[in-house]
PDB file of C-alpha atoms in Angstrom:
ATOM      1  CA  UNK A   1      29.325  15.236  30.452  1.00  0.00           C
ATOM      2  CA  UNK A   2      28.522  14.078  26.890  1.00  0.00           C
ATOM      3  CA  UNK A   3      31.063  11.693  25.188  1.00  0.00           C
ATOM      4  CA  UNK A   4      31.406   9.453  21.981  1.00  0.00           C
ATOM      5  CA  UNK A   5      32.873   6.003  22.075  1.00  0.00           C
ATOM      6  CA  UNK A   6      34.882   5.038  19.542  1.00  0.00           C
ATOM      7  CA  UNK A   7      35.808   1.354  18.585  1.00  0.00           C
ATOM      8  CA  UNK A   8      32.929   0.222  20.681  1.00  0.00           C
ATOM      9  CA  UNK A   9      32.922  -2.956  20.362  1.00  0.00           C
ATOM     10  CA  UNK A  10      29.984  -4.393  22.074  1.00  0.00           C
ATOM     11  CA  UNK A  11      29.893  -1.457  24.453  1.00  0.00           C
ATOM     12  CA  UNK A  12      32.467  -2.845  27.183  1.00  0.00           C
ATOM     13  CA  UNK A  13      33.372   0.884  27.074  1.00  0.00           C
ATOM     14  CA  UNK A  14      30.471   3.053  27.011  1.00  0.00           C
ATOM     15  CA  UNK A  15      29.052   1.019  30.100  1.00  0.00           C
ATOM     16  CA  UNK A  16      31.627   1.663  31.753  1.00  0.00           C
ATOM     17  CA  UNK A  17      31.163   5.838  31.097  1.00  0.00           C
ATOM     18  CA  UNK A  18      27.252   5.618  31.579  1.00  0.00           C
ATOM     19  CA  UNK A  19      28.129   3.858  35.208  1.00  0.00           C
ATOM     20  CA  UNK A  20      29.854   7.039  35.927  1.00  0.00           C
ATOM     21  CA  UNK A  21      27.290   9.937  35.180  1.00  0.00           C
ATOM     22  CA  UNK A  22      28.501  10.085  31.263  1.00  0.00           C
ATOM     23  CA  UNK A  23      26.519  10.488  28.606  1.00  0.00           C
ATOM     24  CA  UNK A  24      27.618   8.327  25.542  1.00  0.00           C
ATOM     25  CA  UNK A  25      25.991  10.110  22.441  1.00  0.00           C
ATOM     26  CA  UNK A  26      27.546   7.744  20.195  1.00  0.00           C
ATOM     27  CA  UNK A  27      29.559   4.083  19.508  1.00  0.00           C
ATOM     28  CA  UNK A  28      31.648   3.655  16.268  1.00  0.00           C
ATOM     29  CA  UNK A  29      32.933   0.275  15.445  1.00  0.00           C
ATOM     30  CA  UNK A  30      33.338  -1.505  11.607  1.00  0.00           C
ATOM     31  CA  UNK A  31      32.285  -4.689  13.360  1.00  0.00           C
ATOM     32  CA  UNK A  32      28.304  -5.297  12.362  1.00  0.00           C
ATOM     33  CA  UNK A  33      27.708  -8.298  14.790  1.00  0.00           C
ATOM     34  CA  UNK A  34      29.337  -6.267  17.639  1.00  0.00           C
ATOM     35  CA  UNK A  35      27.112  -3.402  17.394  1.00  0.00           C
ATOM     36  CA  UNK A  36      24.007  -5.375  17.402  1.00  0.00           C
ATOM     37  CA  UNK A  37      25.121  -6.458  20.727  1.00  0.00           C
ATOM     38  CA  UNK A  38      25.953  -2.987  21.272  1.00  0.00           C
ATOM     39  CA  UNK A  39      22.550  -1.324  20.480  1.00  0.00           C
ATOM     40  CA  UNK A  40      20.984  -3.910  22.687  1.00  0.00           C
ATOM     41  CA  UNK A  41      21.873  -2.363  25.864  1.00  0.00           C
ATOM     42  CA  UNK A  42      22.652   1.703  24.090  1.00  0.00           C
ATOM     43  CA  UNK A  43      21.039   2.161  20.777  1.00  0.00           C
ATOM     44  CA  UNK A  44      23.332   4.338  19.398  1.00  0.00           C
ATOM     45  CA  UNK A  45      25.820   2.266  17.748  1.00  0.00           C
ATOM     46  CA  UNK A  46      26.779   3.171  14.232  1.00  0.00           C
ATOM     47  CA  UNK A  47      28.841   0.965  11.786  1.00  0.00           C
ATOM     48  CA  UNK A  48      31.871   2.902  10.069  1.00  0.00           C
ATOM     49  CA  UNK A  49      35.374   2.820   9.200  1.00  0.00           C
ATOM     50  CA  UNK A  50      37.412   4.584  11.362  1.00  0.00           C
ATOM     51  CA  UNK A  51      40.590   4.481   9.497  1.00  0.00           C
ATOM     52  CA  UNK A  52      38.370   7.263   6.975  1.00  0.00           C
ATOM     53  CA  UNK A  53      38.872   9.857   9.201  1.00  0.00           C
ATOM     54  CA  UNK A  54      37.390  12.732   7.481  1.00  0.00           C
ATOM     55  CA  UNK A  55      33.993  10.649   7.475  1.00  0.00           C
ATOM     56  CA  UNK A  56      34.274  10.015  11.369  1.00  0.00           C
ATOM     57  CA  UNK A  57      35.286  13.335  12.311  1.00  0.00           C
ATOM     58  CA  UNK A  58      32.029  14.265  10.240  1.00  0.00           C
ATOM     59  CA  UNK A  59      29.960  12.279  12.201  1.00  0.00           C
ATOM     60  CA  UNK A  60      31.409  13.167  15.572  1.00  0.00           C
ATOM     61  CA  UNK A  61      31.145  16.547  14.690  1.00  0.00           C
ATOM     62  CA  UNK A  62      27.151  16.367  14.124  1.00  0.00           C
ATOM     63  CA  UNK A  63      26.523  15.304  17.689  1.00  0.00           C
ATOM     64  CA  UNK A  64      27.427  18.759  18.710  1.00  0.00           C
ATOM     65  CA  UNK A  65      29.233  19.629  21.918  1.00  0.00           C
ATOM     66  CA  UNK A  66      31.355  17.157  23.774  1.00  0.00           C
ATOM     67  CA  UNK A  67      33.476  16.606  26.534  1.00  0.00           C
ATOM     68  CA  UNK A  68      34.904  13.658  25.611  1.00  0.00           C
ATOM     69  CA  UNK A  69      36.211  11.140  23.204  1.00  0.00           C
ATOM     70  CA  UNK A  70      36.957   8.021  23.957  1.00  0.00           C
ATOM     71  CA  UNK A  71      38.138   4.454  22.613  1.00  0.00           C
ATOM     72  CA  UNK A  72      39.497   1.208  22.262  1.00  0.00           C
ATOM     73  CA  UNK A  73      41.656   0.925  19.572  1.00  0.00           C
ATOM     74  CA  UNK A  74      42.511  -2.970  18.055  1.00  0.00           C
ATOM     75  CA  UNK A  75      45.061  -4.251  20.143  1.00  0.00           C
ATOM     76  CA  UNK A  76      45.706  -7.673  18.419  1.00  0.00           C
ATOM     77  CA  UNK A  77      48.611  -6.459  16.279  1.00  0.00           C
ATOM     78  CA  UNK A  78      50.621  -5.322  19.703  1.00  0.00           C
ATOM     79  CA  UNK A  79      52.273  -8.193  20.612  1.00  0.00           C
ATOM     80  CA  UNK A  80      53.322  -9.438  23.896  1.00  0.00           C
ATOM     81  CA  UNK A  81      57.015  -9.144  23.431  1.00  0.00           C
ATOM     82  CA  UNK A  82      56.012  -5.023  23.182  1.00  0.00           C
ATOM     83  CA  UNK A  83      56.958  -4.895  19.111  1.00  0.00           C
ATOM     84  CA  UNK A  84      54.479  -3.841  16.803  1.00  0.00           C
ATOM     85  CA  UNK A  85      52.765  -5.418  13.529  1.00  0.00           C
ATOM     86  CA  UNK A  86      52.647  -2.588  10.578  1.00  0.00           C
ATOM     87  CA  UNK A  87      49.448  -3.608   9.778  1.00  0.00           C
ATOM     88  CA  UNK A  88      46.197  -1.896   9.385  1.00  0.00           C
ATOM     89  CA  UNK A  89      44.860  -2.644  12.803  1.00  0.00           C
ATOM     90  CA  UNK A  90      47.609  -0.955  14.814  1.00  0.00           C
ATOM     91  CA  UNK A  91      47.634   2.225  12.500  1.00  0.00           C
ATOM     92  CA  UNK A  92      43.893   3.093  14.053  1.00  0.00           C
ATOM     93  CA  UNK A  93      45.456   4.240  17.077  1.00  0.00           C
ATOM     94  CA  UNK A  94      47.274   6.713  15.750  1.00  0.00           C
ATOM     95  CA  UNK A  95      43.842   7.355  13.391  1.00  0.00           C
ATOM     96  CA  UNK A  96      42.296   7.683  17.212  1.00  0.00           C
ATOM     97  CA  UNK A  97      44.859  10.250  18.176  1.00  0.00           C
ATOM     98  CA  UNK A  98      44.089  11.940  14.558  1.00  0.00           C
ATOM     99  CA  UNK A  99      40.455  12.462  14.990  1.00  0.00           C
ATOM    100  CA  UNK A 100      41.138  13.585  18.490  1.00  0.00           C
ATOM    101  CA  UNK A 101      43.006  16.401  17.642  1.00  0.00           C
ATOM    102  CA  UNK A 102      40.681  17.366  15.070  1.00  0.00           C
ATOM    103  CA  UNK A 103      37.660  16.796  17.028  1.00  0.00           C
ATOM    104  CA  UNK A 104      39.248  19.024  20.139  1.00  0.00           C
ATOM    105  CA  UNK A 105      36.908  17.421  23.470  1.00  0.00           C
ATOM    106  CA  UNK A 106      38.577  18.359  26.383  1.00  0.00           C
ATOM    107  CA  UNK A 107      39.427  15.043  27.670  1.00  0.00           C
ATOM    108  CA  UNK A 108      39.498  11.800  25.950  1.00  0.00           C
ATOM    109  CA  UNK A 109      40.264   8.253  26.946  1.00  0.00           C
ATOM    110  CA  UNK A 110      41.905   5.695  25.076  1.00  0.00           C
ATOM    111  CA  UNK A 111      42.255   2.104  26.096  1.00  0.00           C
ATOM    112  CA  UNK A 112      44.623  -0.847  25.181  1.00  0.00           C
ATOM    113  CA  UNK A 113      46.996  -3.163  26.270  1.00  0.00           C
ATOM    114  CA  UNK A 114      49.897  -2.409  28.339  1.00  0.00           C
ATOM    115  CA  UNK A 115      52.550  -3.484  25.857  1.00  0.00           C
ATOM    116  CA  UNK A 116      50.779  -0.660  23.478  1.00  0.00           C
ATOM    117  CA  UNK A 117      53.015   1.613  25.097  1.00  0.00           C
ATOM    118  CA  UNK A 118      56.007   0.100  24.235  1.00  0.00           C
ATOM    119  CA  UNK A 119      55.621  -0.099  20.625  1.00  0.00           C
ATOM    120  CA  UNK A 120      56.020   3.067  18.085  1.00  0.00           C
ATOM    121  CA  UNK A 121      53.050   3.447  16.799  1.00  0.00           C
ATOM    122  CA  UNK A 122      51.942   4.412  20.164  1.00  0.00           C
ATOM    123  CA  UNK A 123      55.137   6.993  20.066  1.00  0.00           C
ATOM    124  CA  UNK A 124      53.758   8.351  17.022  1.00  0.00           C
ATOM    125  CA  UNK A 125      50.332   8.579  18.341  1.00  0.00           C
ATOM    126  CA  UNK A 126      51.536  10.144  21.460  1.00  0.00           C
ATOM    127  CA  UNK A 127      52.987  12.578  19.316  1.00  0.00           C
ATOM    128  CA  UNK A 128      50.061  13.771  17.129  1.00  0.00           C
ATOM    129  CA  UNK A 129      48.659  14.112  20.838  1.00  0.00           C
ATOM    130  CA  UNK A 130      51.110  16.444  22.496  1.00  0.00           C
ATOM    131  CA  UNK A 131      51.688  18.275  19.108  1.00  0.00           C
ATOM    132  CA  UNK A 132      48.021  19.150  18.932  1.00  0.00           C
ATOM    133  CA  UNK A 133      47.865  20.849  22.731  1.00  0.00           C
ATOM    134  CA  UNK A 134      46.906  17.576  24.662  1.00  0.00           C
ATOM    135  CA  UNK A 135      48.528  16.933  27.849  1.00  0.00           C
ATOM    136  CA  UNK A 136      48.717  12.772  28.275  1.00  0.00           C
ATOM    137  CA  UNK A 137      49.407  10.323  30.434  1.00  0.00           C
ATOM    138  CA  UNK A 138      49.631   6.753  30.591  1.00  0.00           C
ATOM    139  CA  UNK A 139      47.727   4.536  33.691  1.00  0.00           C
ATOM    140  CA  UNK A 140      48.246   1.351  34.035  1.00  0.00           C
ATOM    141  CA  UNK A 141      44.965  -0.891  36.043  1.00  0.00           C
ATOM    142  CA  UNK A 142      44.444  -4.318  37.233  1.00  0.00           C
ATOM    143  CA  UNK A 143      40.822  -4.811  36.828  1.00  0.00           C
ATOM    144  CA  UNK A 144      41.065  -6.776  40.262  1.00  0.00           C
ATOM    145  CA  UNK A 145      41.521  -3.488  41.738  1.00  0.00           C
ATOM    146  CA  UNK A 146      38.278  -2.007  40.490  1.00  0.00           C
ATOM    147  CA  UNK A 147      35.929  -4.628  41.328  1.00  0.00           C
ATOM    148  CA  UNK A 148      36.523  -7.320  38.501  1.00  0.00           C
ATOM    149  CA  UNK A 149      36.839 -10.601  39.879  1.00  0.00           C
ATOM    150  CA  UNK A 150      40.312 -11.228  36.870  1.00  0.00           C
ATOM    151  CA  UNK A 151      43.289 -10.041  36.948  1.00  0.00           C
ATOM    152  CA  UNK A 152      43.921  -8.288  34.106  1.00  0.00           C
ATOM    153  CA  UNK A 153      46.558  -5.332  33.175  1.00  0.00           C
ATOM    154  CA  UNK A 154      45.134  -2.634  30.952  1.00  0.00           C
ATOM    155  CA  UNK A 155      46.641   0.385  29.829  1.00  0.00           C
ATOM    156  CA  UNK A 156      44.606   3.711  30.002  1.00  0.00           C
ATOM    157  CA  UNK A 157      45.901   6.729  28.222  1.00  0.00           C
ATOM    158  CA  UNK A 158      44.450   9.870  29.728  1.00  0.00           C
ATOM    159  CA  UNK A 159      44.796  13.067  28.136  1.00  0.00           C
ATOM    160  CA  UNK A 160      43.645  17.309  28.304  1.00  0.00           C
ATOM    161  CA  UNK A 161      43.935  19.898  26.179  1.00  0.00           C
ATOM    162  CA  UNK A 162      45.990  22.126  27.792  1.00  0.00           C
ATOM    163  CA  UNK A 163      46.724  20.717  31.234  1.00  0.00           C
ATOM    164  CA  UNK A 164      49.215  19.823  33.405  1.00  0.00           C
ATOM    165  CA  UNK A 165      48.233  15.521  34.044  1.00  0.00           C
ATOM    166  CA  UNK A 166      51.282  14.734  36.771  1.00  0.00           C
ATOM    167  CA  UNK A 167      48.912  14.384  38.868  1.00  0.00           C
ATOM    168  CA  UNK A 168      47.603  11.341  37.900  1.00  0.00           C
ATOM    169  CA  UNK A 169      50.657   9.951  38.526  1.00  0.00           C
ATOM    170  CA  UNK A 170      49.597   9.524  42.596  1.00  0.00           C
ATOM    171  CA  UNK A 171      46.547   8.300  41.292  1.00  0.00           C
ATOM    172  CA  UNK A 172      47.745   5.289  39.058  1.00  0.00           C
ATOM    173  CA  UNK A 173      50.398   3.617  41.679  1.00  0.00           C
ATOM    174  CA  UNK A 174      47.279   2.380  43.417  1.00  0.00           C
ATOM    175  CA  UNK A 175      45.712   0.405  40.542  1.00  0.00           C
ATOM    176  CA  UNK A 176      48.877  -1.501  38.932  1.00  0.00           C
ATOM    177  CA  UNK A 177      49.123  -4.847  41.884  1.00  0.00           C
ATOM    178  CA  UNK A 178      46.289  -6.863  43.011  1.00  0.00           C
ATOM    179  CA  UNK A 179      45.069  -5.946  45.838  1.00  0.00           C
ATOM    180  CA  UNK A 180      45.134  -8.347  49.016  1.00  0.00           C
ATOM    181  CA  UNK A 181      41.840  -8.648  49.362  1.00  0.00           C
ATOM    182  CA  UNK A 182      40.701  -8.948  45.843  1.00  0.00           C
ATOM    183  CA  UNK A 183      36.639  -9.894  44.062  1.00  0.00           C
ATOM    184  CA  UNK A 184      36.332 -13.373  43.557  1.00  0.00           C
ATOM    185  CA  UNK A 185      34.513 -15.142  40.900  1.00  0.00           C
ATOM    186  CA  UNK A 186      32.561 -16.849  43.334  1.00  0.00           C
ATOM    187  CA  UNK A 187      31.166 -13.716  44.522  1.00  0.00           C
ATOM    188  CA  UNK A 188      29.752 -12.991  40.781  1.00  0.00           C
ATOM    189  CA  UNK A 189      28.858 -16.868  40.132  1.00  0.00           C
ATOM    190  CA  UNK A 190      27.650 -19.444  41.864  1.00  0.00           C
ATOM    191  CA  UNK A 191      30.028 -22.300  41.400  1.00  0.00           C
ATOM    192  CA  UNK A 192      33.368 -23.630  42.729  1.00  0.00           C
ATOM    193  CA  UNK A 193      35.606 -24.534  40.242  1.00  0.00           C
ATOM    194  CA  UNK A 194      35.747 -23.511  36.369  1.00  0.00           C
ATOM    195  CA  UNK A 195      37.729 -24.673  33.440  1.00  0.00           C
ATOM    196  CA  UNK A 196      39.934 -22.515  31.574  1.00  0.00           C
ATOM    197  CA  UNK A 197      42.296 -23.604  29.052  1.00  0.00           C
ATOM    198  CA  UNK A 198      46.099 -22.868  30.338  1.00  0.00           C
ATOM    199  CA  UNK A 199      48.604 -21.287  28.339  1.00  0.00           C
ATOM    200  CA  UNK A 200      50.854 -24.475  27.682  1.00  0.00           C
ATOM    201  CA  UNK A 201      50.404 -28.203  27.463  1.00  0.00           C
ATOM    202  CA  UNK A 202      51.637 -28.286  31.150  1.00  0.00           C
ATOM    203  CA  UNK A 203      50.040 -26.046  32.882  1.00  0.00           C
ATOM    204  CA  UNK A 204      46.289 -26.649  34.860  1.00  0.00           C
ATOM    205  CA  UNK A 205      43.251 -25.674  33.582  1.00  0.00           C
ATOM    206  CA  UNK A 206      40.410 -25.993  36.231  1.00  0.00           C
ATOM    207  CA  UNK A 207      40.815 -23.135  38.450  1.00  0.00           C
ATOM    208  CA  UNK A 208      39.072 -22.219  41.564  1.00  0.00           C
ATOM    209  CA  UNK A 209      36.182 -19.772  42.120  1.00  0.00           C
ATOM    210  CA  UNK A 210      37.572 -18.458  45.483  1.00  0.00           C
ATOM    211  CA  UNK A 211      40.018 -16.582  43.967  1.00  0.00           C
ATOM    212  CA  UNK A 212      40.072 -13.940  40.893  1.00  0.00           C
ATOM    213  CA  UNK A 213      40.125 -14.980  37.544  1.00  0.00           C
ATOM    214  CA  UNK A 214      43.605 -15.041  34.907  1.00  0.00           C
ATOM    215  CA  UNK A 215      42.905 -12.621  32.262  1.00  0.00           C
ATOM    216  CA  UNK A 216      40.534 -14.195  30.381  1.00  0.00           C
ATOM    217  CA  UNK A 217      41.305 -14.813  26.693  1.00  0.00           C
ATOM    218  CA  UNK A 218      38.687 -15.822  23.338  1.00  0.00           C
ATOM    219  CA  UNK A 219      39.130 -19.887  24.438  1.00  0.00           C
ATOM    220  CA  UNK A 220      37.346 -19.315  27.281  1.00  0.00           C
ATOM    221  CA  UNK A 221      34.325 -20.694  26.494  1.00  0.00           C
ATOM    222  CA  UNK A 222      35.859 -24.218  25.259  1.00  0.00           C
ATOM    223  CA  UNK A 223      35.515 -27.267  26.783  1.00  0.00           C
ATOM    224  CA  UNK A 224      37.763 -30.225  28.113  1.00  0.00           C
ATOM    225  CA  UNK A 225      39.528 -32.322  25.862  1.00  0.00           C
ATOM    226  CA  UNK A 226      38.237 -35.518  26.370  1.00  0.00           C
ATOM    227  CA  UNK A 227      42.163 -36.648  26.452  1.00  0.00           C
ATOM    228  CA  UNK A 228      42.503 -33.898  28.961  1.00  0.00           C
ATOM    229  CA  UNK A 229      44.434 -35.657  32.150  1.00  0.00           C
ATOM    230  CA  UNK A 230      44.380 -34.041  35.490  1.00  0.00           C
ATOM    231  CA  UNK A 231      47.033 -32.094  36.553  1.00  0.00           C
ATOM    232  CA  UNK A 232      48.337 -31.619  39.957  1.00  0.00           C
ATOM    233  CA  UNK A 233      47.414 -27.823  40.540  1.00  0.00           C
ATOM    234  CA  UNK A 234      43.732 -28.688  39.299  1.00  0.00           C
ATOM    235  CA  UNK A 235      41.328 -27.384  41.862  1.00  0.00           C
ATOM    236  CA  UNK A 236      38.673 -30.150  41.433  1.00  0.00           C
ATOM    237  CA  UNK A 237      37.701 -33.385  39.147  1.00  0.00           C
ATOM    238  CA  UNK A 238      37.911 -31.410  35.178  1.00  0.00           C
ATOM    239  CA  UNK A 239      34.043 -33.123  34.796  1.00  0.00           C
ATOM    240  CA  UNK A 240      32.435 -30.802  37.694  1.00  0.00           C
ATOM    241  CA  UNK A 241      34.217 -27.403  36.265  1.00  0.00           C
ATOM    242  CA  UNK A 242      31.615 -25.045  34.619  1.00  0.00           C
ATOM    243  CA  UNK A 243      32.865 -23.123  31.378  1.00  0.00           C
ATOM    244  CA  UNK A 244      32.781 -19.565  31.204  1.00  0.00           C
ATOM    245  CA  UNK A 245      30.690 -17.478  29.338  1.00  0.00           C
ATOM    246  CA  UNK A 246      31.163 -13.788  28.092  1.00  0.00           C
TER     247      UNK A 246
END
């Protein structure tokens, strides 16, 4: 199967396809210093604006046949109350669903958060979708449940042109909960505890490794306060916790 990746980022995506026998022709993102990650490990990255859709169904378009378009739309102006921002970043999903439609691959792949689906811009997406002969449907994965040591809830929209998706429904209802025996970050990196700021001024922020991760968010890498006091729930002394690194 050949596919294009759009929104790339710094290829979180198109790994993900190549793991699985895909071919990723392409990665479009806007964001220079991404792609330069990006054509470290694929090569293929190419810097454009995707809200000028003419331009990227162009360049799609020259790569020939595909069988798939996929993509990871921003997802910073869904927030987590489900409502949506009317800025420009949210409007690129329904560009996504745009260029789809024009671009016609028989599958494509579109990842975001979960509250995307509650919000309508998604609605109108969906829309352009199912009006232009796409059958779609929404899965919802914890990362735990596919080998990532973090729990994390993603939403995956799934779509064909012309067929009948239901049955992903018995696929999804296995990959919403974490799992009972889920990958620990311990079994990815050799340490025992790790700091990681919590979401409040209450809450403890050294966690340990024999468990899965929280989702992980862009403070990640910081370090302690040096007014940081321990907290009960800490799972060691804050001065022996190792900071992540993406």
């Amino acid at each position: 199967m050949r596919a294009c990746d759009l929104f790339c980022g710094a290829g979180g995506m198109s790994q993900g396809l190549r793991d699985s026998g895909i071919s990723v022709e392409m990665g479009i993102d806007n964001d220079r210093q991404a792609l330069s990650v990006y054509n470290m490990h694929h090569t293929n990255g190419t810097c454009m604006d995707l809200s000028d859709e003419d331009a990227a169904v162009d360049a799609i378009s020259a790569l020939g046949h595909l069988d798939m378009l996929a993509g990871s739309p921003p997802c910073q102006d869904f927030s987590i109350a489900g409502t949506k921002k009317t800025g420009k970043r949210a409007s690129l999903t329904v560009s996504f669903a745009r260029i789809a439609t024009r671009v016609r691959t028989r599958i494509i792949l579109m990842e975001n958060v979960g509250f995307m689906a509650r919000s309508s811009t998604w609605e109108e997406a969906k829309t352009v979708l199912l009006e232009g002969g796409y059958s779609v449907h929404c899965l919802r994965v914890n990362s735990a449940c596919c080998g990532v040591p973090q729990v994390r809830r993603r939403m995956f929209i799934v779509g064909a042109l012309g067929k009948d998706m239901s049955i992903l429904k018995l696929l999804s209802a296995g990959f919403r909960v974490t799992p009972a025996h889920p990958p620990k970050v311990k079994d990815f990196l050799p340490i025992d505890t790790y700091y990681l700021p919590g979401r409040n001024v209450h809450s403890y922020s050294v966690h340990g490794a024999d468990k899965p991760a929280p989702t992980l968010r862009c403070n990640c890498l910081q370090r302690p306060y040096p007014s940081y006091m321990p907290r009960h729930d800490d799972a060691g002394p804050v001065q022996d916790a190792h900071t992540l690194s993406v």
